[in-house]
Amino acid sequence: MTHDNQQILVLGGTGKTGRRVADRLARLGHRVRIGSRSATPPFDWDDPATWAAAVEGIDAAYVSYYPDVSFPGAAESVRAFARQAADAGVRRLVMLSGRGEPEAEPAEDGVRGCGAEWTVLRCAMFTQNFSEHFLLEPVLDGVIALPAGAVTEPFVDVEDVADVAVAALTTDGHHGRTYELTGPRLLGFAEIAAELSAATGREIVYLPVSPSEYAAGAAAAGVPEEEVGPLTDLFTRIFDGHNAHLTGDVEAVLGRPAGDFADYARRTAATGVWRPLSRQGPAPR
Ligand SMILES: NC(=O)c1ccc[n+]([C@@H]2O[C@H](COP(=O)([O-])OP(=O)(O)OC[C@H]3O[C@@H](n4cnc5c(N)ncnc54)[C@H](OP(=O)(O)O)[C@@H]3O)[C@@H](O)[C@H]2O)c1
């Protein structure tokens, strides 16, 4: 059964997944409330006093935590938010999580135990990290330096994550399910660099580095000091090969195959976001 004309809260609704979830829901005729610091009313994970106004009158919510669901403090915040949402009458929560990340499971459990219907979306690394997140600058510089050795990862397209989230928010049959969302192909970072080179027409290379070299580079590139350690730990944990296998969950939910990295790369190159000149203002006449 499909649920029409719901009032749906989209946490992180201006971010990579949330923005796409919100757009899809609005197109389907749902009333969307964005939950983020810049929204009205504002929602701030660090200020629980902002949560009541965000959940008031809401039927279902998309829960994406910031900065990262596996970081210290996430579980406490997500659990408290989920309980408050369920107590306020929110009937269904769809939570974004990380795949193969035991550190994210306490936050997932907070959603599972809150009393509302729930679905957990455990996602592989997003393809959009290369165009909308921390790997954009490395792509523009032509060198992707990561402590990832020769590991392969089944990158998932955020467009697919959003489609699955919308299905779970608006149709029945997803309650109590923990989906593992991956793309259709395992790719090492050297292959990613080759795909990006082909899509952009520029040489982009992968440089395997040690965790400490990565941390030093991240700090030098301006990653906030308090995020450098957790981020480096996260990569050390996820790039050990344990996530190097595919699932069919995107296709099982959507009835079509997951999007391939090459399609993402072609589509994204056409937007111009990977043209280094776009960082330097308008081109000279
Ligand atoms: N990147 C990956 O490969 C990957 C893979 C699997 C899972 N994940 C999970 O994805 C989640 C992030 O989701 P995303 O990538 O869709 O979001 P995102 O692109 O990182 O966007 C962040 C969103 O959160 C909002 N935000 C920032 N600080 C906030 C705060 N203190 N309180 C409330 N909202 C805040 C931002 O809006 P304002 O600035 O207006 O507040 C924005 O809407 C993380 O939990 C991460 O663990 C990521």
Short mmCIF file of C-alpha atoms and ligand atoms in Angstrom, two decimals:
data_model
loop_
_atom_site.label_atom_id
_atom_site.label_comp_id
_atom_site.label_asym_id
_atom_site.label_seq_id
_atom_site.Cartn_x
_atom_site.Cartn_y
_atom_site.Cartn_z
CA MET A 1 0.00 0.00 0.00
CA THR A 2 1.17 3.53 -0.79
CA HIS A 3 0.66 6.33 1.73
CA ASP A 4 -0.26 9.62 0.05
CA ASN A 5 -0.13 13.21 1.21
CA GLN A 6 2.01 12.62 4.28
CA GLN A 7 3.87 15.30 6.22
CA ILE A 8 7.43 14.01 6.13
CA LEU A 9 10.46 15.32 8.02
CA VAL A 10 13.74 14.95 6.14
CA LEU A 11 16.73 15.34 8.44
CA GLY A 12 19.82 16.49 6.58
CA GLY A 13 17.37 17.61 3.92
CA THR A 14 19.93 19.91 2.27
CA GLY A 15 22.63 17.21 2.16
CA LYS A 16 23.62 14.55 -0.36
CA THR A 17 20.88 12.03 0.40
CA GLY A 18 18.32 14.25 2.15
CA ARG A 19 18.10 16.81 -0.67
CA ARG A 20 17.26 14.05 -3.14
CA VAL A 21 14.79 12.40 -0.76
CA ALA A 22 13.04 15.75 -0.18
CA ASP A 23 12.83 16.51 -3.94
CA ARG A 24 11.31 13.11 -4.69
CA LEU A 25 8.77 13.36 -1.87
CA ALA A 26 7.68 16.84 -2.96
CA ARG A 27 7.23 15.60 -6.55
CA LEU A 28 5.01 12.80 -5.20
CA GLY A 29 2.80 15.41 -3.50
CA HIS A 30 3.93 14.93 0.10
CA ARG A 31 4.42 17.89 2.41
CA VAL A 32 8.12 18.03 3.24
CA ARG A 33 9.73 19.65 6.27
CA ILE A 34 13.51 19.96 6.04
CA GLY A 35 15.33 19.21 9.30
CA SER A 36 18.65 21.03 9.37
CA ARG A 37 20.22 24.04 11.08
CA SER A 38 19.35 26.33 8.17
CA ALA A 39 15.70 25.22 7.99
CA THR A 40 12.64 26.87 9.50
CA PRO A 41 12.12 25.78 12.21
CA PRO A 42 15.81 24.89 12.62
CA PHE A 43 16.81 21.38 13.63
CA ASP A 44 20.18 20.88 15.31
CA TRP A 45 21.48 17.50 16.46
CA ASP A 46 23.55 19.38 19.05
CA ASP A 47 20.52 21.23 20.47
CA PRO A 48 17.71 18.87 21.54
CA ALA A 49 15.54 21.89 22.32
CA THR A 50 15.04 22.24 18.53
CA TRP A 51 13.67 18.71 18.06
CA ALA A 52 10.07 19.13 19.32
CA ALA A 53 9.12 21.72 16.70
CA ALA A 54 10.70 19.59 13.96
CA VAL A 55 8.65 16.46 14.75
CA GLU A 56 5.32 18.14 15.52
CA GLY A 57 2.57 16.92 13.18
CA ILE A 58 4.95 14.63 11.27
CA ASP A 59 3.81 11.25 9.87
CA ALA A 60 7.18 9.82 8.83
CA ALA A 61 10.83 10.89 9.05
CA TYR A 62 14.06 10.29 7.16
CA VAL A 63 16.86 10.20 9.73
CA SER A 64 20.36 11.01 8.54
CA TYR A 65 22.79 11.91 11.29
CA TYR A 66 25.57 14.47 10.98
CA PRO A 67 28.57 14.28 10.86
CA ASP A 68 28.69 10.47 10.83
CA VAL A 69 26.48 7.82 12.32
CA SER A 70 29.51 5.82 13.51
CA PHE A 71 31.14 8.72 15.38
CA PRO A 72 31.10 9.00 19.20
CA GLY A 73 27.85 10.55 20.45
CA ALA A 74 25.75 9.53 17.44
CA ALA A 75 23.97 6.64 19.18
CA GLU A 76 22.86 8.74 22.15
CA SER A 77 21.50 11.50 19.91
CA VAL A 78 19.78 9.20 17.42
CA ARG A 79 18.21 7.09 20.19
CA ALA A 80 16.88 10.17 22.03
CA PHE A 81 15.59 11.70 18.79
CA ALA A 82 13.86 8.50 17.66
CA ARG A 83 12.14 8.07 21.01
CA GLN A 84 10.99 11.70 20.99
CA ALA A 85 9.69 11.38 17.44
CA ALA A 86 7.74 8.19 18.22
CA ASP A 87 6.31 9.74 21.39
CA ALA A 88 5.19 12.75 19.32
CA GLY A 89 3.25 10.46 16.96
CA VAL A 90 5.70 9.92 14.09
CA ARG A 91 4.67 6.51 12.78
CA ARG A 92 7.63 5.56 10.60
CA LEU A 93 11.38 6.23 10.64
CA VAL A 94 13.78 5.44 7.82
CA MET A 95 17.37 5.68 8.97
CA LEU A 96 20.53 6.15 6.93
CA SER A 97 23.42 4.06 8.26
CA GLY A 98 26.83 2.77 7.19
CA ARG A 99 27.44 -0.73 5.88
CA GLY A 100 29.85 -2.99 7.74
CA GLU A 101 30.23 -0.46 10.55
CA PRO A 102 29.63 -2.06 13.97
CA GLU A 103 30.11 1.41 15.50
CA ALA A 104 26.88 2.50 13.76
CA GLU A 105 24.79 -0.33 15.18
CA PRO A 106 23.98 1.30 18.56
CA ALA A 107 22.41 4.23 16.67
CA GLU A 108 20.45 1.80 14.48
CA ASP A 109 19.22 0.04 17.62
CA GLY A 110 17.95 3.37 18.92
CA VAL A 111 15.66 3.59 15.88
CA ARG A 112 14.68 -0.09 16.04
CA GLY A 113 13.60 0.24 19.67
CA CYS A 114 11.78 3.57 19.56
CA GLY A 115 8.25 2.21 19.10
CA ALA A 116 7.63 3.48 15.55
CA GLU A 117 7.88 1.43 12.34
CA TRP A 118 11.49 1.44 11.15
CA THR A 119 13.71 0.67 8.19
CA VAL A 120 17.52 0.89 8.29
CA LEU A 121 19.49 1.64 5.11
CA ARG A 122 23.07 0.48 5.55
CA CYS A 123 24.91 2.08 2.67
CA ALA A 124 28.23 1.39 1.00
CA MET A 125 30.38 4.47 0.28
CA PHE A 126 28.54 7.01 -1.83
CA THR A 127 29.67 7.70 -5.40
CA GLN A 128 28.80 11.34 -4.72
CA ASN A 129 31.71 11.57 -2.24
CA PHE A 130 33.75 12.28 -5.39
CA SER A 131 31.60 15.25 -6.47
CA GLU A 132 29.79 16.62 -3.42
CA HIS A 133 32.00 15.70 -0.48
CA PHE A 134 35.52 15.13 0.77
CA LEU A 135 36.85 13.53 -2.42
CA LEU A 136 35.89 16.42 -4.72
CA GLU A 137 39.06 18.43 -4.06
CA PRO A 138 41.31 15.38 -4.64
CA VAL A 139 39.54 14.74 -7.97
CA LEU A 140 40.07 18.37 -8.96
CA ASP A 141 43.74 18.10 -7.93
CA GLY A 142 44.10 14.85 -9.90
CA VAL A 143 45.36 12.79 -6.93
CA ILE A 144 43.11 10.70 -4.68
CA ALA A 145 45.22 9.87 -1.62
CA LEU A 146 43.54 7.40 0.74
CA PRO A 147 44.63 4.75 3.27
CA ALA A 148 42.80 2.12 1.24
CA GLY A 149 45.55 -0.05 -0.28
CA ALA A 150 44.12 -2.26 -3.02
CA VAL A 151 40.76 -2.74 -1.31
CA THR A 152 37.61 -2.83 -3.42
CA GLU A 153 34.31 -1.18 -2.46
CA PRO A 154 30.82 -1.48 -4.00
CA PHE A 155 30.15 2.29 -4.27
CA VAL A 156 26.43 3.09 -4.24
CA ASP A 157 24.83 5.97 -6.15
CA VAL A 158 22.99 8.34 -3.82
CA GLU A 159 20.19 8.55 -6.39
CA ASP A 160 19.50 4.87 -5.60
CA VAL A 161 19.71 5.49 -1.85
CA ALA A 162 17.10 8.25 -2.23
CA ASP A 163 14.82 6.04 -4.31
CA VAL A 164 14.98 3.28 -1.68
CA ALA A 165 14.42 5.76 1.16
CA VAL A 166 11.33 7.16 -0.56
CA ALA A 167 9.96 3.65 -1.13
CA ALA A 168 10.45 2.85 2.56
CA LEU A 169 8.86 6.14 3.66
CA THR A 170 5.82 5.97 1.43
CA THR A 171 5.00 2.30 0.77
CA ASP A 172 4.38 -0.70 3.03
CA GLY A 173 6.51 -3.83 3.27
CA HIS A 174 9.74 -2.28 4.59
CA HIS A 175 9.05 -2.19 8.33
CA GLY A 176 11.63 -4.14 10.33
CA ARG A 177 13.99 -4.45 7.36
CA THR A 178 17.70 -3.64 7.39
CA TYR A 179 18.79 -3.16 3.79
CA GLU A 180 22.40 -3.22 2.65
CA LEU A 181 22.64 -0.90 -0.33
CA THR A 182 25.55 -1.35 -2.74
CA GLY A 183 26.26 -0.57 -6.35
CA PRO A 184 26.48 -3.37 -8.94
CA ARG A 185 30.31 -3.56 -9.12
CA LEU A 186 33.29 -3.83 -6.80
CA LEU A 187 35.87 -1.18 -7.64
CA GLY A 188 39.32 -0.42 -6.27
CA PHE A 189 40.41 3.20 -6.04
CA ALA A 190 42.81 2.74 -8.97
CA GLU A 191 39.83 1.65 -11.09
CA ILE A 192 37.81 4.59 -9.76
CA ALA A 193 40.62 6.94 -10.79
CA ALA A 194 40.59 5.34 -14.26
CA GLU A 195 36.79 5.76 -14.53
CA LEU A 196 37.09 9.40 -13.47
CA SER A 197 39.94 9.99 -15.94
CA ALA A 198 37.83 8.52 -18.74
CA ALA A 199 34.80 10.63 -17.79
CA THR A 200 36.70 13.90 -17.37
CA GLY A 201 39.40 13.53 -20.01
CA ARG A 202 42.00 14.48 -17.36
CA GLU A 203 44.55 12.25 -15.64
CA ILE A 204 43.37 11.35 -12.14
CA VAL A 205 45.45 8.91 -10.13
CA TYR A 206 45.06 6.97 -6.90
CA LEU A 207 47.82 7.27 -4.29
CA PRO A 208 47.63 4.70 -1.48
CA VAL A 209 48.88 6.29 1.77
CA SER A 210 49.21 5.20 5.40
CA PRO A 211 46.57 6.27 7.96
CA SER A 212 48.97 8.79 9.53
CA GLU A 213 49.83 10.28 6.13
CA TYR A 214 46.12 10.55 5.41
CA ALA A 215 45.43 12.27 8.77
CA ALA A 216 48.22 14.80 8.17
CA GLY A 217 46.87 15.54 4.68
CA ALA A 218 43.29 15.92 5.92
CA ALA A 219 44.35 18.35 8.65
CA ALA A 220 46.40 20.35 6.14
CA ALA A 221 43.38 20.44 3.81
CA GLY A 222 41.25 22.03 6.53
CA VAL A 223 39.21 19.08 7.83
CA PRO A 224 38.15 20.21 11.35
CA GLU A 225 40.61 18.98 13.98
CA GLU A 226 37.94 17.04 15.91
CA GLU A 227 36.94 15.14 12.73
CA VAL A 228 40.42 14.13 11.50
CA GLY A 229 40.86 11.30 14.07
CA PRO A 230 37.38 9.74 13.71
CA LEU A 231 37.58 10.03 9.91
CA THR A 232 40.98 8.33 9.77
CA ASP A 233 39.73 5.62 12.16
CA LEU A 234 36.65 5.13 9.99
CA PHE A 235 38.73 4.61 6.85
CA THR A 236 41.10 2.25 8.64
CA ARG A 237 38.07 0.18 9.68
CA ILE A 238 36.12 0.21 6.43
CA PHE A 239 39.03 -0.22 4.01
CA ASP A 240 40.15 -3.62 5.32
CA GLY A 241 38.23 -5.61 2.69
CA HIS A 242 35.28 -6.75 4.83
CA ASN A 243 32.84 -4.74 2.70
CA ALA A 244 34.14 -6.13 -0.59
CA HIS A 245 30.98 -7.96 -1.59
CA LEU A 246 27.77 -7.00 -3.37
CA THR A 247 24.14 -7.23 -2.33
CA GLY A 248 20.98 -7.18 -4.46
CA ASP A 249 18.97 -5.01 -2.06
CA VAL A 250 18.68 -1.96 -4.36
CA GLU A 251 17.21 -4.13 -7.10
CA ALA A 252 15.02 -6.05 -4.64
CA VAL A 253 13.39 -2.82 -3.43
CA LEU A 254 13.30 -0.85 -6.69
CA GLY A 255 12.80 -3.63 -9.23
CA ARG A 256 15.70 -2.34 -11.34
CA PRO A 257 19.48 -2.71 -11.12
CA ALA A 258 21.58 -0.32 -9.04
CA GLY A 259 23.36 2.44 -10.98
CA ASP A 260 26.94 1.83 -12.09
CA PHE A 261 29.89 4.09 -11.22
CA ALA A 262 30.62 4.72 -14.90
CA ASP A 263 27.11 6.16 -15.41
CA TYR A 264 27.50 8.38 -12.35
CA ALA A 265 30.91 9.54 -13.60
CA ARG A 266 29.63 10.38 -17.13
CA ARG A 267 26.56 12.20 -15.78
CA THR A 268 28.55 14.14 -13.22
CA ALA A 269 31.34 15.12 -15.62
CA ALA A 270 28.66 16.70 -17.84
CA THR A 271 27.68 19.07 -15.00
CA GLY A 272 31.17 20.65 -15.04
CA VAL A 273 31.79 20.10 -11.32
CA TRP A 274 35.10 18.34 -12.08
CA ARG A 275 36.48 21.12 -14.31
CA PRO A 276 39.40 22.58 -12.32
CA LEU A 277 38.75 25.99 -13.92
CA SER A 278 35.37 26.11 -12.19
CA ARG A 279 37.33 26.77 -8.98
CA GLN A 280 38.90 29.89 -10.44
CA GLY A 281 35.82 31.88 -11.40
CA PRO A 282 34.73 32.74 -14.94
CA ALA A 283 37.08 31.84 -17.79
CA PRO A 284 38.89 34.80 -19.45
CA ARG A 285 37.36 35.91 -22.73
N1 LIG B 1 29.45 9.53 2.65
C1 LIG B 1 29.28 8.21 2.60
O1 LIG B 1 29.88 7.52 1.79
C2 LIG B 1 28.32 7.56 3.57
C3 LIG B 1 28.07 6.19 3.43
C4 LIG B 1 27.15 5.57 4.32
C5 LIG B 1 26.53 6.34 5.30
N2 LIG B 1 26.82 7.69 5.41
C6 LIG B 1 26.16 8.48 6.46
O2 LIG B 1 25.49 9.56 5.85
C7 LIG B 1 25.22 10.55 6.87
C8 LIG B 1 25.29 11.92 6.24
O3 LIG B 1 24.27 12.02 5.27
P1 LIG B 1 24.45 12.82 3.92
O4 LIG B 1 25.78 12.44 3.31
O5 LIG B 1 23.23 12.67 3.12
O6 LIG B 1 24.52 14.32 4.47
P2 LIG B 1 25.54 15.47 4.11
O7 LIG B 1 25.65 15.63 2.64
O8 LIG B 1 26.78 15.23 4.92
O9 LIG B 1 24.77 16.77 4.60
C9 LIG B 1 24.72 17.17 5.91
C10 LIG B 1 23.29 17.60 6.23
O10 LIG B 1 23.18 17.68 7.64
C11 LIG B 1 22.84 19.01 8.02
N3 LIG B 1 23.58 19.28 9.24
C12 LIG B 1 24.88 19.60 9.42
N4 LIG B 1 25.16 19.77 10.73
C13 LIG B 1 23.99 19.54 11.39
C14 LIG B 1 23.60 19.59 12.76
N5 LIG B 1 24.48 19.88 13.73
N6 LIG B 1 22.31 19.32 13.07
C15 LIG B 1 21.40 19.02 12.11
N7 LIG B 1 21.69 18.97 10.81
C16 LIG B 1 22.99 19.23 10.45
C17 LIG B 1 23.22 19.90 6.85
O11 LIG B 1 22.38 21.05 6.77
P3 LIG B 1 22.66 22.41 7.61
O12 LIG B 1 24.04 22.82 7.26
O13 LIG B 1 21.58 23.33 7.16
O14 LIG B 1 22.50 22.05 9.08
C18 LIG B 1 22.92 18.96 5.67
O15 LIG B 1 21.54 18.99 5.36
C19 LIG B 1 26.23 10.29 7.99
O16 LIG B 1 25.56 9.85 9.15
C20 LIG B 1 27.11 9.16 7.44
O17 LIG B 1 27.50 8.28 8.47
C21 LIG B 1 27.68 8.31 4.56
#
